[in-house]
XYZ file of C-alpha atoms in Angstrom:
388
model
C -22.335 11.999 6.629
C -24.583 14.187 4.378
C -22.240 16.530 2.675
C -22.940 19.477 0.702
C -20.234 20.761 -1.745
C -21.046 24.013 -2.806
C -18.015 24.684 -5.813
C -17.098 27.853 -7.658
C -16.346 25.287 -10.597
C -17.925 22.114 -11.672
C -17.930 20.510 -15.276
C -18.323 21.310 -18.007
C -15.592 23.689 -16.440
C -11.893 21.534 -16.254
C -9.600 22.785 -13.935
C -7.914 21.874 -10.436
C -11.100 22.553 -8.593
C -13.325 21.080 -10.873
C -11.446 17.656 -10.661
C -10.656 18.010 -6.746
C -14.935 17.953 -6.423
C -15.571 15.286 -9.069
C -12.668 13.143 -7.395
C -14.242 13.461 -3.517
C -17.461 13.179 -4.651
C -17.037 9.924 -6.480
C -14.652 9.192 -2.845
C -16.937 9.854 -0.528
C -19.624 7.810 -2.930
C -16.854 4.744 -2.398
C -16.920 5.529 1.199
C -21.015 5.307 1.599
C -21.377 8.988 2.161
C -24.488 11.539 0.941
C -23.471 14.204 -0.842
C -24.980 17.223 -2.702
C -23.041 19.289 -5.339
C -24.124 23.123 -5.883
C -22.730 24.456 -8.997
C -22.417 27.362 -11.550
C -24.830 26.499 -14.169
C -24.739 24.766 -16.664
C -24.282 22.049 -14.811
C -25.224 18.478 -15.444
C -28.277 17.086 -13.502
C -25.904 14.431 -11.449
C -22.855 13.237 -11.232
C -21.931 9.682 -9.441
C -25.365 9.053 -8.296
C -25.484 12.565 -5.997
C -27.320 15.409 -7.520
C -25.758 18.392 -9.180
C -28.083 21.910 -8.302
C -26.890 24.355 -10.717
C -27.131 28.006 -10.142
C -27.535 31.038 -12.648
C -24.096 31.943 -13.384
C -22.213 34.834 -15.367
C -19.037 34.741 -17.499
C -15.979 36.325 -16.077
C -12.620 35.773 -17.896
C -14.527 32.573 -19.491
C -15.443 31.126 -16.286
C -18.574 30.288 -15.272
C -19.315 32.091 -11.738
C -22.592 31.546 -9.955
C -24.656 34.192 -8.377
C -26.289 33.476 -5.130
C -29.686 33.666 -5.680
C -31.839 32.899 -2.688
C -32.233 29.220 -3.772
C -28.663 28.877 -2.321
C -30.669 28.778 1.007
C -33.391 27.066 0.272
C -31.269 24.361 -1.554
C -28.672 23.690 1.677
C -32.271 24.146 4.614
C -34.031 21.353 1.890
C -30.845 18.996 2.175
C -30.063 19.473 6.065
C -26.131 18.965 5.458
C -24.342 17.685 8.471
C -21.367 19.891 6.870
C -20.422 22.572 4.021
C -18.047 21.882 2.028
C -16.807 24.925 0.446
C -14.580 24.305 -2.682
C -12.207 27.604 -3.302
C -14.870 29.844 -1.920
C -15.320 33.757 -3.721
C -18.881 34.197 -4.377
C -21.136 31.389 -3.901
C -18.612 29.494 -1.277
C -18.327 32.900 0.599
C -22.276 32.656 0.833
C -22.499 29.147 1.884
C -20.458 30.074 4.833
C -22.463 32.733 5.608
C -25.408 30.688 5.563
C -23.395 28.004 7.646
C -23.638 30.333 10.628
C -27.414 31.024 9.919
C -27.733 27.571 10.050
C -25.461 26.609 12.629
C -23.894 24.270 10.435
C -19.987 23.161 10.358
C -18.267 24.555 7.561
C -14.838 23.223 5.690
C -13.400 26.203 3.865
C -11.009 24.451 0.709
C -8.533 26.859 -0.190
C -7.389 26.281 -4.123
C -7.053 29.990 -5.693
C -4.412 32.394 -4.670
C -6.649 34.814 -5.951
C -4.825 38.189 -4.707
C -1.738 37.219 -6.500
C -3.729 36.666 -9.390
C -5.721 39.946 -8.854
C -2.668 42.128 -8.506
C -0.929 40.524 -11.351
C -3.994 42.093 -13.538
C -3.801 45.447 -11.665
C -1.352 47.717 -12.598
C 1.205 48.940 -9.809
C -0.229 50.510 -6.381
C -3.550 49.804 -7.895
C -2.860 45.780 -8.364
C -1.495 45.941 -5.089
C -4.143 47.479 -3.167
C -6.545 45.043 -5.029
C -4.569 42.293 -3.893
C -4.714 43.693 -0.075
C -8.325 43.890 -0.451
C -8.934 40.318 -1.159
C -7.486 39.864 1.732
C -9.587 41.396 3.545
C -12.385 39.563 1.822
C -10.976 36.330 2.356
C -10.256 36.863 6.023
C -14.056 38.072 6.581
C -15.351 35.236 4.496
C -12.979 32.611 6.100
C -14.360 33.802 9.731
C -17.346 31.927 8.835
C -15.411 28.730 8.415
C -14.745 26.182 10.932
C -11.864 24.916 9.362
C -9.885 26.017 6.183
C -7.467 23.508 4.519
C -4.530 25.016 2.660
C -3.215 22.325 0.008
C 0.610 22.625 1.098
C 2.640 24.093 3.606
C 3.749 27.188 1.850
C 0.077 28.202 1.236
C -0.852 27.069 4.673
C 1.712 29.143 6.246
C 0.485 32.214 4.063
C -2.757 31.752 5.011
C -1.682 32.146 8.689
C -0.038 35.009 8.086
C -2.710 36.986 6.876
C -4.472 36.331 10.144
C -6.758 33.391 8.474
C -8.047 31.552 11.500
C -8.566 27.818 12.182
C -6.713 26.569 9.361
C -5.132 23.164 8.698
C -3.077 21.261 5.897
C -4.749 18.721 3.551
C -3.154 17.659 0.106
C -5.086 16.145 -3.274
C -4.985 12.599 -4.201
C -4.073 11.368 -7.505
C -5.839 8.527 -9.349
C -3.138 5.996 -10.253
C -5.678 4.346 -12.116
C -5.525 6.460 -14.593
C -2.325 8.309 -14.602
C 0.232 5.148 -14.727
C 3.853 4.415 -16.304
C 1.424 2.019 -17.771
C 0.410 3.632 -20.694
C 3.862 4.070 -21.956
C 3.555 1.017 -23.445
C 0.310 1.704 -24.449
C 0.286 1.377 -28.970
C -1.543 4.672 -29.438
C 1.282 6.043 -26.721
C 3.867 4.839 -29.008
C 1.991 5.807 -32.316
C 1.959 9.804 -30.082
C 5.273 9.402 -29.461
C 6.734 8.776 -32.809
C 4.467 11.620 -34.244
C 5.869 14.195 -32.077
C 9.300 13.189 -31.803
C 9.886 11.496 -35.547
C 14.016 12.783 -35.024
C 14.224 11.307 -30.923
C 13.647 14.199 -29.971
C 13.660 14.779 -26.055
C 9.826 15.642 -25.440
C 9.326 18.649 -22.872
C 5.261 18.601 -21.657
C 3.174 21.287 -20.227
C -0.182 20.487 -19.271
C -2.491 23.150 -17.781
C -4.679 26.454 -18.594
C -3.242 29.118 -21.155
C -3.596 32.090 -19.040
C -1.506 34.966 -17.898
C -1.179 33.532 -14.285
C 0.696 30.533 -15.583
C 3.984 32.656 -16.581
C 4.024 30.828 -19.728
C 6.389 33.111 -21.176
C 9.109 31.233 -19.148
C 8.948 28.459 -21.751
C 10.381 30.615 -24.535
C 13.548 29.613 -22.333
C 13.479 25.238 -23.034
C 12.027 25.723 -26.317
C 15.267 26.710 -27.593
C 16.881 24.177 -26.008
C 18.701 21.455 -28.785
C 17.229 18.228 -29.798
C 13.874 19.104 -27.534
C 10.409 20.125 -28.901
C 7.768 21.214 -26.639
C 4.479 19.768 -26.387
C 1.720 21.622 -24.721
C -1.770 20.046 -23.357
C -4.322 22.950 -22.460
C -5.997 26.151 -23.846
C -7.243 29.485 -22.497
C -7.178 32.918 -23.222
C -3.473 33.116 -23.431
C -2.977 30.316 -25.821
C -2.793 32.784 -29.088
C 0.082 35.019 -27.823
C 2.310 32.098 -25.831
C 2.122 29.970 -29.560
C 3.797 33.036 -31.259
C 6.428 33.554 -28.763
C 7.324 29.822 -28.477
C 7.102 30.241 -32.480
C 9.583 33.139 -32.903
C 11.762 31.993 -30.054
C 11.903 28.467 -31.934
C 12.835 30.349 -35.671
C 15.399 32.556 -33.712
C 17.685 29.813 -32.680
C 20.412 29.299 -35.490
C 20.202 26.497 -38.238
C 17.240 26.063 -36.224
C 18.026 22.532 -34.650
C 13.921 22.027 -32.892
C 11.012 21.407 -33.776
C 7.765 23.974 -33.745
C 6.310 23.492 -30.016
C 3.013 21.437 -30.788
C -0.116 22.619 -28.950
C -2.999 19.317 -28.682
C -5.716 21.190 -27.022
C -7.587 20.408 -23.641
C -7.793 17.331 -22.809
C -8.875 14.349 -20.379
C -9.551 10.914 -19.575
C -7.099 8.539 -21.936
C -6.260 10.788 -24.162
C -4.056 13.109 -21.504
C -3.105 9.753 -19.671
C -1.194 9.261 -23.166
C 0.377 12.226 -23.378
C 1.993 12.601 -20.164
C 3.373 9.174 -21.224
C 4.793 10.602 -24.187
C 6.717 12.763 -22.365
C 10.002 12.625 -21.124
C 10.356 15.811 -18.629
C 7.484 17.923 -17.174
C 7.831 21.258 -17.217
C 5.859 23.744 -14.457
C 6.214 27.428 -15.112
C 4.106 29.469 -12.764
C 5.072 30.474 -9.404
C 1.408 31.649 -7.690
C -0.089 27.656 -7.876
C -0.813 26.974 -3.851
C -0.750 23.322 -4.875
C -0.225 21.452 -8.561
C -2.212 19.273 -9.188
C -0.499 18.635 -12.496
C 2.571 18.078 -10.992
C 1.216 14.884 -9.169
C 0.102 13.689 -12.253
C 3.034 13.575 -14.240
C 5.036 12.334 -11.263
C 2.480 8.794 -11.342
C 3.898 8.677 -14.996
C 7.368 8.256 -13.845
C 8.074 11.933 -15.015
C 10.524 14.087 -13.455
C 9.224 17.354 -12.597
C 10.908 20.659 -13.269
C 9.056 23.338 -11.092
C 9.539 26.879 -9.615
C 10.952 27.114 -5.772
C 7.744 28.607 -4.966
C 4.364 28.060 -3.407
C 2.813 24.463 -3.843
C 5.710 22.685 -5.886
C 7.714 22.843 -2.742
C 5.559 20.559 -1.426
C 5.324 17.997 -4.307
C 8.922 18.329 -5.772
C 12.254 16.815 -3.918
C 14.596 18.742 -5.073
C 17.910 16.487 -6.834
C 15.607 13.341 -6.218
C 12.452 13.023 -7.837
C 12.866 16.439 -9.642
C 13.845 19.660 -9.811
C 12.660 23.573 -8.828
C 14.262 26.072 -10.469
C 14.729 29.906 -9.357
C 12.061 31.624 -10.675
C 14.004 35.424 -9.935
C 16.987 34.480 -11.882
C 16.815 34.198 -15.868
C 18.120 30.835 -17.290
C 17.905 29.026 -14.256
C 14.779 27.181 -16.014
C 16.452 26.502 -18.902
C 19.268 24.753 -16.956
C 17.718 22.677 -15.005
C 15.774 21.485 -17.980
C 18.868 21.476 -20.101
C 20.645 19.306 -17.332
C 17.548 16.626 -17.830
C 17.829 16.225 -21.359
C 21.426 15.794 -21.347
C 20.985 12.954 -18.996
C 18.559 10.041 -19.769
C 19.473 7.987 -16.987
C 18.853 10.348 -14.804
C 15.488 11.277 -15.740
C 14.995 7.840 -15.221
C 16.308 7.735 -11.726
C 14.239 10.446 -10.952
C 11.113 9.562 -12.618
C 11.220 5.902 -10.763
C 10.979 8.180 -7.249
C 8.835 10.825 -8.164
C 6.416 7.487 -9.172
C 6.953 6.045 -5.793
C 6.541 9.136 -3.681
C 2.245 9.333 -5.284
C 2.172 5.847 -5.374
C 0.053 5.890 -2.045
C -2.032 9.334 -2.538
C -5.016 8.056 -3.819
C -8.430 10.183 -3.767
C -9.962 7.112 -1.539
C -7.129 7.963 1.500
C -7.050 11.527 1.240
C -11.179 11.906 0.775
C -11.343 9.592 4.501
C -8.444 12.047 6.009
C -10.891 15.065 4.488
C -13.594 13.054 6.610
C -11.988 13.338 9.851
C -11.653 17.361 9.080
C -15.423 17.425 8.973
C -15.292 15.504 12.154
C -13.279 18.125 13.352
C -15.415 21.065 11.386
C -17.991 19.816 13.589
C -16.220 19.836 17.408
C -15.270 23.486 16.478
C -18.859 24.260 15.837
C -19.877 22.798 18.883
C -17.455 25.034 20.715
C -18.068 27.977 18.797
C -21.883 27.969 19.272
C -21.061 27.282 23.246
């Protein structure tokens, strides 16, 4: 199939949707699929052999968004897609399914971004709110165009529904075990990490993921102060100066002031995060608005067990009492217990760890980018009975 990914993120940009359309494009590459990837500029010229067609773009929040200039249109008539693939559509996804129709070309709608929680989260009361309900709106009219949208996990899927999103199905994210393996904890530089951060044996408690508002960081002022932890955080983002002085003061509040200072290592990828994960010896989730967790995978494929809120995507990825825990995200402290319970209990993290590591074992990119192939399949009977 000839495939053309039109993303509202694409590197140098890391995040979830960034590394959901570098890992299906270098899938359907495997798989001996065409594909074309339309991007906010900058952009690199290619990526795994398929071209990269980056778009004029403007800064919001430190993200790169493209603007739709006509050479969307010109780019998708010059490649003759047999399907869109829209990649957490908002600006230049909600224009390549307009432009589907135009076309008459199937459409797969990826739904990432709760955006309207995020949205009315920045708006302050009735005014957050009714910004929130309007994104609705906007995603129901943009999703119209779609002949399919995939949700990421059953919560978000059943959302979806509920706000009258039509043709919508379920389709997860695949994991590369390659690279995120108990493996590494053997690894000498894992070792050399390890003994760095936790000089005392300290209990290591991980966070990896962006620094913003939307992640509810503020929740981990609750393990920090937990005895004989210290907190290590992988990420950055706008938030990243105010959560390292609450973590701070929350850490110099505790009495005779038994942990360490949490340790902050920056962004990160390839090796380098595949060795801190395997430093770690808990994850830790905080925010309750992710419609997947992609994160949460990956520390799993280290053998990690994952402490997450009961809410939204984690409920998907997170067996309660067996490969993890999810924690009440209403009630203050319940966080800090679950965690608390963890550390107090090696063998059990191990336990856990060992299942969480067998429950990704089989989600590779490869499986879940040929089940994503049969939705374009799909995308395409629905267009077929659409145009009818």
């Amino acid at each position: 199939m000839r495939v053309a990914m039109v993303t509202e993120s694409f590197l140098p940009t890391l995040n979830g949707v960034t590394t959901s359309v570098c890992r299906v494009a270098q899938s359907l590459r495997a798989l001996g699929h065409e594909a074309l990837i339309i991007a906010p500029g900058p952009a690199p010229a290619t990526f795994e052999g398929f071209r990269v067609r980056g778009l004029p773009s403007i800064s919001v929040r430190q993200f790169p968004t493209g603007v739709p200039t006509p050479a969307l249109r010109r780019t998708l008539e010059e490649f003759e897609p047999d399907v869109i693939h829209a990649a957490s559509p908002f600006v230049l996804g909600a224009r390549a399914l307009q432009l589907a129709d135009h076309m008459d070309t199937p459409a797969v709608a990826i739904y990432q971004t709760d955006m309207p929680s995020y949205i009315q989260q920045h708006g302050p009361g009735r005014l957050g709110v009714g910004a929130a309900n309007a994104a609705w709106r906007w995603i129901r009219r943009m999703h119209a165009h779609a002949d399919l949208t995939l949700a990421p996990s059953r919560p978000t899927l059943d959302e979806l529904r509920a706000h009258g999103v039509p043709r919508t199905d379920l389709w997860a994210r695949g994991v590369d075990t390659s690279l995120f393996s108990p493996r590494w904890r053997t690894d000498p530089s894992t070792l050399e990490l390890r003994r760095a951060l936790a000089p005392g044996g300290e209990v290591l408690l991980g966070y990896v993921g962006r620094l913003a508002p939307e992640k509810e960081l503020w929740r981990l002022t609750e393990v920090a102060q937990i005895p004989g932890t210290r907190l290590v955080i992988v990420g950055d983002g706008p938030h990243r100066a105010q959560i390292g002085a609450q973590l701070t003061e929350a850490v110099a509040s505790m009495p005779g002031r038994p942990n360490r200072s949490p340790v902050f290592l920056g962004r990160q990828s390839g090796d380098d995060l595949a060795r801190s994960y395997a430093a770690f010896d808990v994850f830790v989730h905080t925010g309750t608005r992710e419609t997947f967790g992609q994160t949460l995978q990956e520390a799993a494929a280290f053998g990690l067990p994952v402490v997450a809120p009961a809410r939204g995507g984690p409920l998907d990825l997170v067996d309660h009492g067996r490969t993890g825990l999810l924690f009440d995200p209403d009630q203050r402290g319940s966080l800090h217990d679950h965690v608390d319970a963890l550390v107090g209990d090696a063998e059990w993290r191990s336990t856990m760890g060992a299942r969480a590591e067998e429950m990704v074992r089989g989600r590779s990119w490869e499986s879940l980018t040929q089940r994503l192939v049969g939705h374009y399949e799909a995308a395409r009977e629905v267009r077929t009975v659409r145009a009818a």
